[in-house]
Amino acid sequence: LLTPSAKRFVLFPLVEPSLWESYKVQSEHFWTAEQCGVPPHDSLTHDGLPKPVRMCLARTAALFASTYRPGGVIQSAVLSISSRLHLPEARTALGWHVMQYNVHVEVACSIVDFLIGDSPLRGLLFDSV
């Protein structure tokens, strides 16, 4: 995975077919943010939640969504790992994991939008982390 090679930019022929197969299985079984069905903020479905519960959920979702900000732990780890990977299958698998993480962040942001809406509080939640 970490050995430099002149063929590091060419995916085929595969060096580690099992890694590629794992990537293909994961990509076939993942969901999209739209499949989560987070309703828009103007929906009345969140009105049954007490305000302290909505705020707690919104803060938790904003914290998760903010972990991929520039200089954050996740982004630093991805940059560090990706700069060392030379095997194309491994880089593809890492890219897939980054995409999965981005879908989770999108869902977390949608949850904040649903609970808080487009208010100054939303910006405050994301900026305070």
Coordinates of C-alpha atoms in Angstrom, one line a residue:
L1 CA 0.0 0.0 0.0
L2 CA 2.8 2.4 0.8
T3 CA 5.5 1.3 -1.7
P4 CA 6.1 3.9 -4.4
S5 CA 5.5 2.7 -7.9
A6 CA 5.6 4.1 -11.4
K7 CA 2.2 2.6 -12.0
R8 CA 0.6 4.3 -9.0
F9 CA -1.8 6.4 -11.2
V10 CA -3.1 3.4 -13.2
L11 CA -5.9 1.4 -11.5
F12 CA -5.7 -1.7 -13.7
P13 CA -4.3 -4.3 -13.5
L14 CA -5.2 -4.6 -9.9
V15 CA -2.5 -5.5 -7.4
E16 CA -4.9 -6.2 -4.5
P17 CA -8.1 -7.6 -6.0
S18 CA -9.6 -8.3 -2.5
L19 CA -9.3 -4.6 -1.7
W20 CA -11.0 -3.6 -4.9
E21 CA -13.8 -6.2 -4.3
S22 CA -14.4 -4.8 -0.9
Y23 CA -14.7 -1.3 -2.3
K24 CA -17.2 -2.5 -4.9
V25 CA -19.3 -4.3 -2.3
Q26 CA -19.3 -1.1 -0.1
S27 CA -20.3 1.1 -2.9
E28 CA -23.2 -1.1 -3.9
H29 CA -24.7 -1.0 -0.4
F30 CA -24.4 2.6 0.6
W31 CA -27.2 5.1 0.9
T32 CA -27.6 8.7 -0.1
A33 CA -28.5 11.7 2.0
E34 CA -31.8 12.0 0.1
Q35 CA -32.8 8.5 1.2
C36 CA -32.7 9.6 4.9
G37 CA -35.8 11.7 4.3
V38 CA -35.0 14.6 6.6
P39 CA -38.0 16.9 6.0
P40 CA -37.5 20.7 5.3
H41 CA -37.6 23.1 8.2
D42 CA -41.1 24.4 7.3
S43 CA -42.5 21.0 8.1
L44 CA -44.5 20.9 11.3
T45 CA -43.2 17.5 12.4
H46 CA -40.5 18.8 14.7
D47 CA -43.0 21.0 16.7
G48 CA -43.7 18.1 19.1
L49 CA -40.1 18.2 20.4
P50 CA -39.5 20.4 23.4
K51 CA -37.1 23.3 22.6
P52 CA -34.3 21.9 24.9
V53 CA -34.5 18.6 23.1
R54 CA -34.4 20.3 19.6
M55 CA -31.4 22.4 20.7
C56 CA -29.5 19.4 22.1
L57 CA -30.1 17.4 18.8
A58 CA -29.1 20.4 16.7
R59 CA -25.9 21.0 18.7
T60 CA -25.0 17.3 18.4
A61 CA -25.6 17.3 14.6
A62 CA -23.7 20.6 14.2
L63 CA -20.7 19.2 16.1
F64 CA -20.6 16.2 13.8
A65 CA -21.0 18.3 10.7
S66 CA -18.2 20.6 11.7
T67 CA -15.6 17.9 12.2
Y68 CA -14.6 18.0 8.6
R69 CA -13.8 21.7 8.6
P70 CA -10.4 22.8 7.3
G71 CA -7.8 21.9 9.8
G72 CA -10.1 19.5 11.6
V73 CA -9.1 16.0 12.8
I74 CA -10.8 14.2 10.0
Q75 CA -9.5 16.3 7.2
S76 CA -5.9 16.2 8.6
A77 CA -6.1 12.4 8.8
V78 CA -7.4 12.1 5.3
L79 CA -4.7 14.4 3.9
S80 CA -2.0 12.5 5.8
I81 CA -3.1 9.1 4.8
S82 CA -3.8 9.9 1.1
S83 CA -0.4 11.5 0.7
R84 CA 1.2 8.2 1.7
L85 CA -0.9 5.7 -0.3
H86 CA 0.6 4.5 -3.5
L87 CA -1.7 1.6 -4.4
P88 CA -4.6 2.8 -6.6
E89 CA -7.0 0.4 -5.0
A90 CA -6.3 1.8 -1.6
R91 CA -6.7 5.4 -2.8
T92 CA -10.0 4.5 -4.4
A93 CA -11.2 2.8 -1.1
L94 CA -10.1 5.9 0.9
G95 CA -11.9 8.2 -1.5
W96 CA -15.0 6.1 -1.0
H97 CA -14.7 6.4 2.8
V98 CA -14.3 10.2 2.4
M99 CA -17.5 10.3 0.2
Q100 CA -19.4 8.2 2.9
Y101 CA -18.3 10.7 5.5
N102 CA -19.4 13.6 3.4
V103 CA -22.9 12.0 3.0
H104 CA -23.1 11.8 6.8
V105 CA -22.1 15.4 7.1
E106 CA -24.8 16.4 4.6
V107 CA -27.4 14.5 6.7
A108 CA -26.2 16.2 9.9
C109 CA -26.5 19.6 8.2
S110 CA -30.0 18.7 7.0
I111 CA -30.9 17.8 10.6
V112 CA -29.7 21.2 11.8
D113 CA -31.7 22.9 9.1
F114 CA -34.8 20.9 10.0
L115 CA -34.5 21.7 13.7
I116 CA -33.2 25.3 13.6
G117 CA -34.0 26.6 10.1
D118 CA -32.3 29.5 8.4
S119 CA -31.6 31.6 11.5
P120 CA -28.6 33.2 12.9
L121 CA -28.5 30.4 15.4
R122 CA -27.6 27.9 12.7
G123 CA -24.5 29.9 11.7
L124 CA -23.6 30.2 15.4
L125 CA -23.8 26.5 15.9
F126 CA -21.5 25.7 12.9
D127 CA -19.1 28.5 13.7
S128 CA -18.8 27.8 17.4
V129 CA -17.2 24.3 17.0

